[in-house]
Amino acid sequence: MHTKVVWIFAALLGLASSIAILLFVIDRKVDLIEPNQPAMADVNNPPATTDSPSRPKQPDLITYWTDQEKKSNLTGHPEAASVYRERITAYSAGPPSLPPIWPTIQTPSTHMEIYLRDATPGDSSKTAPTSTSLLAKHEPASGVYIGMLGADRRVGYDVTKIEDVYGRKHALYLAYVGWRKVQTDTNTYFPARTAERVKELGGALQIGWEPRYGLDDVQDDEYVRRFAREAKVSGIPIFLRYASEMNGAWVPWHGEPQKYIEKFRLVHNIMAEEAPNVAMVWSPNFWPPDTVDDYYPGDAYVDWVGFSLYSTPISAEKEQLKGTVIDTFAPLYERYSHKPIMISEGAVAHTYLPTNQSYWSWAEGQLGYMYGLLPRLFPQIKAITYFNYSRAQAIRTNGSYVYDIGENPYMDGYYQRLIASDWFLSKIEQGVNPISYRYSPVNSPSLPTGKQTVLVYPKLVNDRGEPPFAIALYQGKQLLGVSYEAPWEIDIQVNAESASEPWSLFAYNAKMELTAVSTGIGLAKR
């Protein structure tokens, strides 16, 4: 991802030597990423953890903000500490117990949609299968494998540090392998040393395998066969992301869809013969979307569908803060949700290097959408791998963005808080099913009587890309509950006497000023 600016620049100029430049860039990417080295629901009642006895219970929201305030001061970020203090003050004020007098808001910050937790979702195409025989290779029935590329400042490619740094073991570790590149420390084509270290962690390896010399060099030869045999010997689950981002002009395997399909099927067949532990991942970039379908090899050849999915504050050299990854991902999900989907590499950029402009607060909100809302709105997303790339690495490779979670005082603790949810899995386990519910959109003006859990999706419509600070839910004049963070889940009790009253949602900024209103009135007429 970090080299795409270079690639796109060359492609747009139409240089005759663009292929040579592309090969040079890809070689640099492989050398940097795969070095030869040794190897939420109720904020006051967070869910119990299940997959690791050493996994700490998440603190309530006020304790979390207080801890982050102290940490920000200790690490030299007094401006962040001040923001956390303001949040604590605003939380103490809270929303009114009665809904505000119906306001007219000229420029609402968000359009809010409400979803109801349902143990028996009606859309069978998006329901977790009841039999593991219906699942793809390495697929959980529900939940999301958490993964990471550890190219950040603190991990420095040493995957054994990820759990200590980020508070939870990850299931997937990302590495890149250049076509016909020999791993000199093991004399293998397969990244055997990295696989050994991942095996010791009880994890799986996602491999970006890139045919840097073009599609014609992809043959049924000893190189591919030996790579497959070495993958089998590794003894761990492998997610093979072969020739990804093929829909983008920045890669040399772009531009010949039929040949691409032929080569993908060839690699699939070789892996099926030689390496049963390998799941084939077909993985375009989310942009441009119009040619994605042209490259699809067919259901029989694809185990998982992957996407590169990034949030960046600059687009076409202009600041663009409006919207989220959900906006761009939704149409792709509709086309490919019959397969398990992974965000094979994704991240939120918090610093734009050409101007050295920081977008720390904006990036925090975007991270909440990626890890808080994306899996819940799109339950066929079964893995997310964060492209954790440091400032130093971005500068070294002429990149434009810093994605390193630890270099943003808002994202660091928030990432750990988000992945503590039971939605996220630290171990590859076929058929595991930790989530027994889905969320369905509410299409009626009122909510059911009794105890319920709802999720609010605040679709950003403001140019600043600012999510709400708080969202309050009312049924008639009764305050049902309030949420202060993604995934904006609220446990509610709807009393019989107010069950016929319409629901309404009110969004507030950090000063507890009203910024948006949504209501169920009129839904029954749709």
Short mmCIF file of C-alpha atoms in Angstrom, two decimals:
data_model
loop_
_atom_site.label_atom_id
_atom_site.label_comp_id
_atom_site.label_asym_id
_atom_site.label_seq_id
_atom_site.Cartn_x
_atom_site.Cartn_y
_atom_site.Cartn_z
CA MET A 1 0.00 0.00 0.00
CA HIS A 2 2.75 2.44 0.90
CA THR A 3 4.30 2.23 -2.59
CA LYS A 4 1.14 2.94 -4.51
CA VAL A 5 1.81 6.66 -4.87
CA VAL A 6 5.03 5.86 -6.72
CA TRP A 7 3.33 3.24 -8.88
CA ILE A 8 0.32 5.36 -9.75
CA PHE A 9 2.51 8.36 -10.60
CA ALA A 10 4.48 6.30 -13.08
CA ALA A 11 1.33 4.79 -14.58
CA LEU A 12 -0.36 8.15 -15.06
CA LEU A 13 2.61 9.64 -16.86
CA GLY A 14 2.61 6.67 -19.21
CA LEU A 15 6.36 6.24 -19.07
CA ALA A 16 7.79 3.69 -21.43
CA SER A 17 10.01 2.44 -18.63
CA SER A 18 7.16 1.99 -16.14
CA ILE A 19 7.54 -1.78 -15.90
CA ALA A 20 11.16 -1.46 -14.82
CA ILE A 21 10.20 1.09 -12.19
CA LEU A 22 7.43 -1.16 -10.93
CA LEU A 23 9.78 -4.09 -10.55
CA PHE A 24 12.24 -1.95 -8.64
CA VAL A 25 9.53 -0.72 -6.26
CA ILE A 26 8.18 -4.23 -5.67
CA ASP A 27 11.67 -5.54 -4.92
CA ARG A 28 12.09 -2.80 -2.31
CA LYS A 29 8.69 -3.63 -0.79
CA VAL A 30 9.58 -7.30 -0.46
CA ASP A 31 13.00 -6.59 1.03
CA LEU A 32 11.52 -4.28 3.64
CA ILE A 33 8.48 -6.33 4.57
CA GLU A 34 9.99 -9.81 4.63
CA PRO A 35 13.54 -9.42 6.01
CA ASN A 36 15.65 -12.53 6.47
CA GLN A 37 15.80 -12.52 10.25
CA PRO A 38 15.30 -15.13 12.99
CA ALA A 39 12.46 -15.87 13.41
CA MET A 40 -18.59 -3.63 22.73
CA ALA A 41 -21.35 -3.82 24.44
CA ASP A 42 -22.11 -2.08 27.77
CA VAL A 43 -19.12 0.13 28.57
CA ASN A 44 -19.65 -0.36 32.29
CA ASN A 45 -19.93 -4.14 31.98
CA PRO A 46 -17.51 -5.25 29.23
CA PRO A 47 -17.91 -8.81 27.94
CA ALA A 48 -16.00 -11.62 29.60
CA THR A 49 -13.03 -12.91 27.69
CA THR A 50 -12.89 -16.45 26.44
CA ASP A 51 -9.77 -17.26 24.42
CA SER A 52 -6.91 -16.46 26.82
CA PRO A 53 -6.84 -16.79 30.60
CA SER A 54 -4.22 -14.04 30.72
CA ARG A 55 -6.33 -11.57 28.74
CA PRO A 56 -7.20 -8.67 31.05
CA LYS A 57 -10.74 -7.45 31.49
CA GLN A 58 -11.31 -4.12 29.79
CA PRO A 59 -11.88 -1.17 32.15
CA ASP A 60 -15.05 0.89 32.09
CA LEU A 61 -15.00 3.92 29.85
CA ILE A 62 -14.17 6.54 32.49
CA THR A 63 -11.31 4.43 33.83
CA TYR A 64 -10.05 3.96 30.28
CA TRP A 65 -10.13 7.70 29.53
CA THR A 66 -8.45 8.45 32.87
CA ASP A 67 -5.69 5.96 32.11
CA GLN A 68 -5.23 7.43 28.63
CA GLU A 69 -5.00 10.94 30.08
CA LYS A 70 -2.18 9.85 32.38
CA LYS A 71 -0.42 7.96 29.59
CA SER A 72 -0.67 10.95 27.25
CA ASN A 73 0.96 13.21 29.82
CA LEU A 74 3.74 10.71 30.46
CA THR A 75 4.48 10.28 26.75
CA GLY A 76 4.61 13.99 25.99
CA HIS A 77 1.14 14.53 24.50
CA PRO A 78 -0.49 17.16 26.73
CA GLU A 79 -3.00 18.09 24.00
CA ALA A 80 -4.33 14.52 24.00
CA ALA A 81 -4.47 14.51 27.80
CA SER A 82 -6.59 17.65 27.65
CA VAL A 83 -9.01 15.99 25.20
CA TYR A 84 -9.45 13.00 27.52
CA ARG A 85 -10.20 15.34 30.44
CA GLU A 86 -12.83 17.10 28.32
CA ARG A 87 -14.42 13.75 27.51
CA ILE A 88 -14.65 12.84 31.17
CA THR A 89 -16.34 16.17 31.93
CA ALA A 90 -18.82 15.78 29.06
CA TYR A 91 -19.60 12.21 30.12
CA SER A 92 -20.44 13.46 33.60
CA ALA A 93 -22.94 15.92 32.15
CA GLY A 94 -24.67 13.25 30.04
CA PRO A 95 -27.69 13.70 27.78
CA PRO A 96 -31.02 15.05 29.10
CA SER A 97 -33.35 12.54 30.73
CA LEU A 98 -36.10 13.76 28.41
CA PRO A 99 -35.58 14.19 24.66
CA PRO A 100 -34.79 17.75 23.60
CA ILE A 101 -37.50 19.90 22.09
CA TRP A 102 -37.56 18.83 18.46
CA PRO A 103 -34.79 20.90 16.86
CA THR A 104 -34.07 21.99 13.32
CA ILE A 105 -30.44 21.24 12.50
CA GLN A 106 -29.29 22.91 9.30
CA THR A 107 -26.15 20.81 8.80
CA PRO A 108 -26.43 17.50 10.67
CA SER A 109 -23.17 15.75 11.49
CA THR A 110 -24.47 12.27 10.83
CA HIS A 111 -27.39 10.21 9.63
CA MET A 112 -28.11 7.49 12.17
CA GLU A 113 -29.45 4.03 11.44
CA ILE A 114 -30.53 1.62 14.17
CA TYR A 115 -30.10 -2.17 14.20
CA LEU A 116 -31.59 -4.74 16.57
CA ARG A 117 -29.66 -7.74 17.85
CA ASP A 118 -31.34 -10.88 16.54
CA ALA A 119 -30.42 -14.47 17.41
CA THR A 120 -32.15 -15.78 14.28
CA PRO A 121 -31.35 -13.46 11.36
CA GLY A 122 -33.69 -13.71 8.44
CA ASP A 123 -31.10 -13.42 5.66
CA SER A 124 -29.79 -16.95 5.34
CA SER A 125 -27.07 -15.90 2.90
CA LYS A 126 -25.35 -13.99 5.69
CA THR A 127 -26.03 -16.42 8.51
CA ALA A 128 -23.20 -18.44 10.04
CA PRO A 129 -23.44 -21.98 8.64
CA THR A 130 -24.49 -24.68 11.09
CA SER A 131 -22.14 -27.30 9.62
CA THR A 132 -18.39 -26.98 9.25
CA SER A 133 -18.72 -28.81 5.93
CA LEU A 134 -20.29 -25.63 4.53
CA LEU A 135 -17.37 -23.49 5.62
CA ALA A 136 -14.30 -22.59 3.61
CA LYS A 137 -10.83 -23.71 4.61
CA HIS A 138 -9.83 -22.24 8.02
CA GLU A 139 -13.13 -20.34 8.25
CA PRO A 140 -14.79 -19.65 11.62
CA ALA A 141 -18.57 -19.86 11.70
CA SER A 142 -18.59 -16.41 13.27
CA GLY A 143 -16.13 -13.90 14.62
CA VAL A 144 -13.08 -12.20 13.11
CA TYR A 145 -9.45 -13.31 13.13
CA ILE A 146 -7.24 -10.40 14.17
CA GLY A 147 -4.03 -10.01 12.19
CA MET A 148 -1.15 -7.60 11.84
CA LEU A 149 1.87 -6.63 9.81
CA GLY A 150 4.33 -5.76 12.56
CA ALA A 151 6.28 -3.07 10.71
CA ASP A 152 5.59 -0.49 13.40
CA ARG A 153 8.12 1.28 15.57
CA ARG A 154 7.67 -0.95 18.63
CA VAL A 155 7.34 -4.40 17.04
CA GLY A 156 9.93 -3.91 14.30
CA TYR A 157 8.99 -7.12 12.43
CA ASP A 158 9.45 -9.26 15.54
CA VAL A 159 6.03 -10.93 15.65
CA THR A 160 6.73 -12.30 19.13
CA LYS A 161 6.31 -8.76 20.50
CA ILE A 162 2.80 -8.13 19.18
CA GLU A 163 0.90 -9.61 22.11
CA ASP A 164 2.92 -7.69 24.70
CA VAL A 165 2.62 -4.42 22.79
CA TYR A 166 -1.06 -4.64 21.83
CA GLY A 167 -2.48 -6.57 24.76
CA ARG A 168 -3.76 -9.59 22.89
CA LYS A 169 -2.42 -12.46 20.83
CA HIS A 170 -3.18 -12.18 17.14
CA ALA A 171 -4.26 -15.04 14.93
CA LEU A 172 -2.74 -13.87 11.63
CA TYR A 173 0.68 -12.48 10.78
CA LEU A 174 1.33 -10.86 7.40
CA ALA A 175 4.49 -11.33 5.34
CA TYR A 176 5.34 -10.56 1.71
CA VAL A 177 7.31 -12.84 -0.60
CA GLY A 178 8.85 -11.77 -3.90
CA TRP A 179 8.53 -14.09 -6.86
CA ARG A 180 11.54 -16.41 -7.14
CA LYS A 181 13.18 -14.77 -4.14
CA VAL A 182 15.36 -17.11 -2.04
CA GLN A 183 15.15 -16.83 1.74
CA THR A 184 18.91 -16.86 2.30
CA ASP A 185 18.88 -17.85 5.98
CA THR A 186 16.90 -21.04 5.30
CA ASN A 187 17.68 -21.63 1.61
CA THR A 188 13.97 -21.88 0.89
CA TYR A 189 11.53 -20.09 -1.34
CA PHE A 190 8.89 -20.16 1.37
CA PRO A 191 9.42 -17.82 4.39
CA ALA A 192 10.28 -20.76 6.64
CA ARG A 193 11.87 -18.77 9.47
CA THR A 194 8.86 -16.51 9.85
CA ALA A 195 6.58 -19.55 9.71
CA GLU A 196 8.53 -21.19 12.52
CA ARG A 197 8.07 -18.18 14.75
CA VAL A 198 4.38 -17.95 13.90
CA LYS A 199 3.97 -21.64 14.70
CA GLU A 200 5.50 -21.08 18.14
CA LEU A 201 2.86 -18.39 18.69
CA GLY A 202 0.06 -20.73 17.66
CA GLY A 203 -0.85 -18.49 14.74
CA ALA A 204 -1.28 -18.54 10.99
CA LEU A 205 0.59 -16.82 8.19
CA GLN A 206 -0.91 -14.61 5.51
CA ILE A 207 1.47 -14.37 2.57
CA GLY A 208 1.39 -11.68 -0.08
CA TRP A 209 2.95 -13.62 -2.98
CA GLU A 210 3.73 -11.19 -5.77
CA PRO A 211 4.70 -12.22 -9.35
CA ARG A 212 6.97 -9.24 -9.85
CA TYR A 213 8.18 -10.38 -13.30
CA GLY A 214 4.66 -10.49 -14.70
CA LEU A 215 2.09 -13.20 -15.32
CA ASP A 216 4.01 -14.94 -18.10
CA ASP A 217 6.63 -15.98 -15.54
CA VAL A 218 4.03 -17.91 -13.53
CA GLN A 219 4.41 -21.53 -14.63
CA ASP A 220 3.90 -25.02 -13.26
CA ASP A 221 7.59 -25.35 -12.50
CA GLU A 222 9.91 -26.40 -9.69
CA TYR A 223 9.79 -22.95 -8.08
CA VAL A 224 6.02 -23.02 -7.54
CA ARG A 225 5.97 -26.71 -6.63
CA ARG A 226 8.78 -26.36 -4.12
CA PHE A 227 7.15 -23.30 -2.57
CA ALA A 228 3.97 -25.34 -2.13
CA ARG A 229 5.80 -28.30 -0.57
CA GLU A 230 7.63 -25.98 1.83
CA ALA A 231 4.30 -24.38 2.76
CA LYS A 232 2.95 -27.80 3.66
CA VAL A 233 6.03 -28.60 5.76
CA SER A 234 5.45 -25.43 7.80
CA GLY A 235 2.55 -27.21 9.50
CA ILE A 236 0.51 -24.04 10.07
CA PRO A 237 -2.57 -22.58 8.37
CA ILE A 238 -1.51 -20.50 5.37
CA PHE A 239 -3.62 -17.83 3.69
CA LEU A 240 -1.98 -17.35 0.28
CA ARG A 241 -2.82 -13.95 -1.15
CA TYR A 242 -1.52 -14.53 -4.65
CA ALA A 243 -1.06 -11.51 -6.99
CA SER A 244 -3.26 -9.15 -4.99
CA GLU A 245 -4.56 -5.71 -6.00
CA MET A 246 -4.71 -6.89 -9.60
CA ASN A 247 -7.38 -4.29 -10.39
CA GLY A 248 -4.86 -1.48 -9.80
CA ALA A 249 -2.55 -0.17 -12.52
CA TRP A 250 0.33 0.07 -10.02
CA VAL A 251 1.11 -3.69 -10.22
CA PRO A 252 2.68 -5.49 -13.22
CA TRP A 253 0.07 -8.27 -13.11
CA HIS A 254 -2.70 -5.78 -13.94
CA GLY A 255 -4.37 -5.38 -17.31
CA GLU A 256 -4.92 -8.94 -18.58
CA PRO A 257 -7.92 -10.35 -16.67
CA GLN A 258 -8.15 -13.62 -18.58
CA LYS A 259 -4.47 -14.38 -18.18
CA TYR A 260 -4.69 -13.45 -14.51
CA ILE A 261 -7.57 -15.89 -14.02
CA GLU A 262 -5.63 -18.63 -15.82
CA LYS A 263 -2.60 -18.14 -13.56
CA PHE A 264 -4.64 -17.91 -10.37
CA ARG A 265 -6.34 -21.20 -11.22
CA LEU A 266 -2.95 -22.77 -11.96
CA VAL A 267 -1.57 -21.75 -8.56
CA HIS A 268 -4.77 -22.95 -6.87
CA ASN A 269 -4.48 -26.37 -8.48
CA ILE A 270 -0.84 -26.77 -7.51
CA MET A 271 -1.58 -25.82 -3.90
CA ALA A 272 -4.51 -28.25 -3.81
CA GLU A 273 -2.17 -31.05 -4.88
CA GLU A 274 0.85 -30.16 -2.75
CA ALA A 275 -0.30 -28.11 0.26
CA PRO A 276 -3.71 -28.85 1.79
CA ASN A 277 -3.03 -26.34 4.59
CA VAL A 278 -3.07 -23.45 2.08
CA ALA A 279 -6.25 -21.40 1.60
CA MET A 280 -6.29 -19.38 -1.61
CA VAL A 281 -7.17 -15.71 -1.10
CA TRP A 282 -8.28 -13.64 -4.07
CA SER A 283 -7.65 -10.08 -2.98
CA PRO A 284 -8.31 -6.94 -5.06
CA ASN A 285 -7.96 -3.40 -3.82
CA PHE A 286 -11.14 -1.60 -2.85
CA TRP A 287 -10.24 0.99 -5.51
CA PRO A 288 -10.89 1.18 -8.40
CA PRO A 289 -14.04 -0.94 -8.00
CA ASP A 290 -15.25 -0.98 -11.61
CA THR A 291 -12.86 -3.71 -12.87
CA VAL A 292 -12.79 -5.96 -9.80
CA ASP A 293 -15.26 -8.50 -11.17
CA ASP A 294 -13.25 -8.97 -14.37
CA TYR A 295 -10.48 -10.68 -12.42
CA TYR A 296 -12.55 -13.12 -10.37
CA PRO A 297 -11.25 -16.69 -10.94
CA GLY A 298 -14.52 -18.37 -9.95
CA ASP A 299 -15.91 -19.82 -6.74
CA ALA A 300 -14.22 -23.20 -7.23
CA TYR A 301 -10.79 -21.56 -7.12
CA VAL A 302 -11.26 -19.04 -4.31
CA ASP A 303 -11.37 -20.04 -0.64
CA TRP A 304 -11.47 -16.51 0.78
CA VAL A 305 -12.10 -13.13 -0.79
CA GLY A 306 -9.75 -10.44 0.49
CA PHE A 307 -9.68 -6.68 0.09
CA SER A 308 -7.11 -3.98 0.71
CA LEU A 309 -9.09 -1.33 2.57
CA TYR A 310 -7.60 1.97 3.77
CA SER A 311 -8.81 5.23 5.29
CA THR A 312 -6.66 8.20 4.28
CA PRO A 313 -7.31 11.89 4.94
CA ILE A 314 -6.03 13.00 1.52
CA SER A 315 -7.50 12.01 -1.84
CA ALA A 316 -6.16 13.32 -5.17
CA GLU A 317 -3.95 15.70 -3.16
CA LYS A 318 -7.00 17.25 -1.49
CA GLU A 319 -8.21 16.85 2.08
CA GLN A 320 -11.15 14.44 2.15
CA LEU A 321 -12.38 13.59 5.65
CA LYS A 322 -16.01 12.83 4.91
CA GLY A 323 -17.24 9.23 5.02
CA THR A 324 -15.75 5.94 6.22
CA VAL A 325 -14.57 2.55 4.97
CA ILE A 326 -18.16 1.33 5.29
CA ASP A 327 -19.24 3.59 2.43
CA THR A 328 -16.64 2.21 0.03
CA PHE A 329 -16.87 -1.41 1.19
CA ALA A 330 -20.65 -1.91 1.18
CA PRO A 331 -21.09 -2.45 -2.60
CA LEU A 332 -18.16 -4.89 -2.70
CA TYR A 333 -19.63 -6.86 0.20
CA GLU A 334 -22.93 -7.26 -1.61
CA ARG A 335 -21.15 -8.91 -4.54
CA TYR A 336 -18.85 -11.25 -2.59
CA SER A 337 -20.53 -12.06 0.73
CA HIS A 338 -21.19 -15.62 -0.42
CA LYS A 339 -17.52 -16.21 0.52
CA PRO A 340 -15.69 -15.56 3.78
CA ILE A 341 -14.08 -12.14 3.47
CA MET A 342 -10.87 -10.86 4.98
CA ILE A 343 -9.52 -7.34 5.06
CA SER A 344 -6.18 -8.72 3.95
CA GLU A 345 -4.45 -5.43 4.53
CA GLY A 346 -6.10 -2.36 5.92
CA ALA A 347 -5.19 0.64 8.02
CA VAL A 348 -6.04 4.18 9.01
CA ALA A 349 -3.56 6.90 8.10
CA HIS A 350 -3.10 9.44 10.89
CA THR A 351 -0.26 11.52 9.42
CA TYR A 352 0.25 12.86 5.87
CA LEU A 353 4.00 13.05 5.33
CA PRO A 354 4.22 15.52 2.40
CA THR A 355 2.87 18.24 4.71
CA ASN A 356 3.59 16.50 8.03
CA GLN A 357 -0.04 17.16 8.94
CA SER A 358 -1.46 15.01 11.73
CA TYR A 359 -5.06 13.80 11.75
CA TRP A 360 -4.96 12.01 15.08
CA SER A 361 -8.53 12.56 16.24
CA TRP A 362 -10.01 11.84 12.79
CA ALA A 363 -8.01 8.60 12.60
CA GLU A 364 -9.30 7.49 16.00
CA GLY A 365 -12.86 7.77 14.73
CA GLN A 366 -12.04 5.92 11.52
CA LEU A 367 -10.47 3.08 13.51
CA GLY A 368 -13.75 2.72 15.39
CA TYR A 369 -15.60 2.24 12.13
CA MET A 370 -13.11 -0.34 10.86
CA TYR A 371 -13.00 -2.52 13.99
CA GLY A 372 -16.22 -1.57 15.76
CA LEU A 373 -18.85 -1.37 13.03
CA LEU A 374 -17.47 -3.07 9.93
CA PRO A 375 -17.58 -6.67 11.31
CA ARG A 376 -21.01 -6.21 12.87
CA LEU A 377 -22.63 -4.69 9.79
CA PHE A 378 -20.89 -7.19 7.48
CA PRO A 379 -20.67 -10.50 9.40
CA GLN A 380 -19.05 -12.35 6.49
CA ILE A 381 -15.90 -10.41 7.29
CA LYS A 382 -13.95 -13.13 9.08
CA ALA A 383 -10.45 -11.57 9.35
CA ILE A 384 -8.85 -8.11 9.54
CA THR A 385 -5.09 -7.65 9.20
CA TYR A 386 -3.81 -4.22 10.19
CA PHE A 387 -0.99 -2.83 8.03
CA ASN A 388 0.98 -1.38 10.93
CA TYR A 389 3.60 0.69 9.14
CA SER A 390 5.79 3.20 10.93
CA ARG A 391 6.83 6.73 10.00
CA ALA A 392 10.43 5.60 9.54
CA GLN A 393 9.41 2.83 7.14
CA ALA A 394 7.12 5.18 5.20
CA ILE A 395 9.91 7.75 4.80
CA ARG A 396 12.38 5.06 3.75
CA THR A 397 10.02 3.82 1.00
CA ASN A 398 8.82 7.27 -0.15
CA GLY A 399 5.36 6.64 1.27
CA SER A 400 2.85 9.38 2.01
CA TYR A 401 1.14 8.06 5.14
CA VAL A 402 1.92 6.89 8.66
CA TYR A 403 -0.30 4.02 9.79
CA ASP A 404 1.55 3.07 12.99
CA ILE A 405 -1.03 2.66 15.75
CA GLY A 406 1.54 3.41 18.45
CA GLU A 407 2.45 6.79 16.95
CA ASN A 408 -1.05 8.16 17.56
CA PRO A 409 -1.95 8.78 21.23
CA TYR A 410 -5.66 8.25 20.48
CA MET A 411 -5.40 5.09 18.39
CA ASP A 412 -2.98 3.15 20.59
CA GLY A 413 -5.24 2.36 23.52
CA TYR A 414 -8.36 2.40 21.37
CA TYR A 415 -7.14 -0.42 19.12
CA GLN A 416 -6.52 -2.58 22.20
CA ARG A 417 -9.96 -1.72 23.52
CA LEU A 418 -11.69 -2.56 20.24
CA ILE A 419 -10.02 -5.94 19.70
CA ALA A 420 -10.85 -7.05 23.26
CA SER A 421 -14.38 -7.78 22.03
CA ASP A 422 -15.48 -11.40 21.73
CA TRP A 423 -15.99 -10.71 18.03
CA PHE A 424 -12.21 -10.97 17.57
CA LEU A 425 -10.40 -14.30 17.57
CA SER A 426 -6.79 -14.96 18.54
CA LYS A 427 -6.62 -18.48 17.15
CA ILE A 428 -7.36 -20.07 13.78
CA GLU A 429 -10.06 -22.61 14.47
CA GLN A 430 -12.30 -24.08 11.80
CA GLY A 431 -15.98 -23.69 12.65
CA VAL A 432 -15.56 -21.83 15.95
CA ASN A 433 -18.77 -19.89 16.62
CA PRO A 434 -18.45 -17.32 19.43
CA ILE A 435 -21.18 -14.96 18.18
CA SER A 436 -24.71 -16.34 18.36
CA TYR A 437 -26.46 -13.26 16.97
CA ARG A 438 -26.56 -10.79 14.10
CA TYR A 439 -27.88 -7.28 13.76
CA SER A 440 -30.90 -6.55 11.56
CA PRO A 441 -32.01 -3.05 10.54
CA VAL A 442 -35.05 -1.68 12.36
CA ASN A 443 -37.74 -0.93 9.80
CA SER A 444 -40.54 0.05 12.16
CA PRO A 445 -41.21 3.29 14.07
CA SER A 446 -41.15 1.56 17.48
CA LEU A 447 -38.96 -0.99 19.26
CA PRO A 448 -40.04 -4.35 20.73
CA THR A 449 -41.04 -4.58 24.36
CA GLY A 450 -38.53 -6.03 26.82
CA LYS A 451 -34.77 -6.25 27.05
CA GLN A 452 -32.96 -5.63 23.80
CA THR A 453 -29.53 -4.74 22.49
CA VAL A 454 -29.36 -2.25 19.67
CA LEU A 455 -26.53 -0.97 17.52
CA VAL A 456 -26.46 2.51 16.04
CA TYR A 457 -24.62 3.19 12.79
CA PRO A 458 -23.84 6.91 12.54
CA LYS A 459 -23.21 7.47 8.85
CA LEU A 460 -20.95 10.50 8.60
CA VAL A 461 -22.25 13.33 6.43
CA ASN A 462 -20.10 16.18 7.75
CA ASP A 463 -17.04 17.37 5.83
CA ARG A 464 -14.84 17.19 8.95
CA GLY A 465 -15.38 13.45 9.30
CA GLU A 466 -16.28 13.86 12.98
CA PRO A 467 -18.20 10.98 14.58
CA PRO A 468 -20.56 11.72 17.47
CA PHE A 469 -19.22 11.91 21.00
CA ALA A 470 -22.46 10.47 22.37
CA ILE A 471 -25.63 8.94 20.95
CA ALA A 472 -28.79 8.86 23.08
CA LEU A 473 -31.76 6.61 22.29
CA TYR A 474 -35.29 7.50 23.40
CA GLN A 475 -38.62 5.72 23.03
CA GLY A 476 -41.18 8.47 23.22
CA LYS A 477 -40.10 10.48 26.27
CA GLN A 478 -38.17 7.62 27.89
CA LEU A 479 -34.36 7.65 27.75
CA LEU A 480 -33.45 4.06 26.92
CA GLY A 481 -29.69 4.42 26.94
CA VAL A 482 -26.62 6.20 25.65
CA SER A 483 -23.36 5.09 24.04
CA TYR A 484 -20.07 6.96 23.90
CA GLU A 485 -17.95 4.81 21.59
CA ALA A 486 -18.02 2.46 18.63
CA PRO A 487 -19.58 0.00 18.04
CA TRP A 488 -22.37 2.15 19.56
CA GLU A 489 -24.15 -0.79 21.18
CA ILE A 490 -26.80 -0.02 23.81
CA ASP A 491 -28.57 -2.44 26.16
CA ILE A 492 -32.14 -1.22 26.60
CA GLN A 493 -35.39 -2.04 28.37
CA VAL A 494 -38.56 -1.03 26.52
CA ASN A 495 -41.53 -0.82 28.85
CA ALA A 496 -44.99 -1.87 27.71
CA GLU A 497 -46.51 1.55 28.37
CA SER A 498 -44.14 3.23 25.89
CA ALA A 499 -43.85 0.41 23.32
CA SER A 500 -46.10 2.15 20.81
CA GLU A 501 -44.10 5.38 20.98
CA PRO A 502 -41.60 6.09 18.15
CA TRP A 503 -37.90 5.83 18.83
CA SER A 504 -35.55 8.74 18.28
CA LEU A 505 -31.76 9.12 18.23
CA PHE A 506 -29.87 12.25 19.23
CA ALA A 507 -26.15 12.75 18.48
CA TYR A 508 -23.96 15.08 20.53
CA ASN A 509 -20.47 16.47 20.10
CA ALA A 510 -17.83 16.60 22.85
CA LYS A 511 -19.39 19.77 24.24
CA MET A 512 -22.72 17.92 24.53
CA GLU A 513 -24.19 20.12 21.81
CA LEU A 514 -26.84 18.48 19.66
CA THR A 515 -25.55 17.79 16.14
CA ALA A 516 -28.00 15.32 14.57
CA VAL A 517 -31.41 13.73 15.03
CA SER A 518 -32.91 10.58 13.51
CA THR A 519 -36.29 9.05 14.20
CA GLY A 520 -38.38 6.01 13.35
CA ILE A 521 -41.34 8.18 12.39
CA GLY A 522 -42.30 7.42 8.81
CA LEU A 523 -40.53 4.07 8.58
CA ALA A 524 -43.81 2.14 8.54
CA LYS A 525 -44.83 4.01 5.38
CA ARG A 526 -41.74 2.94 3.39
#
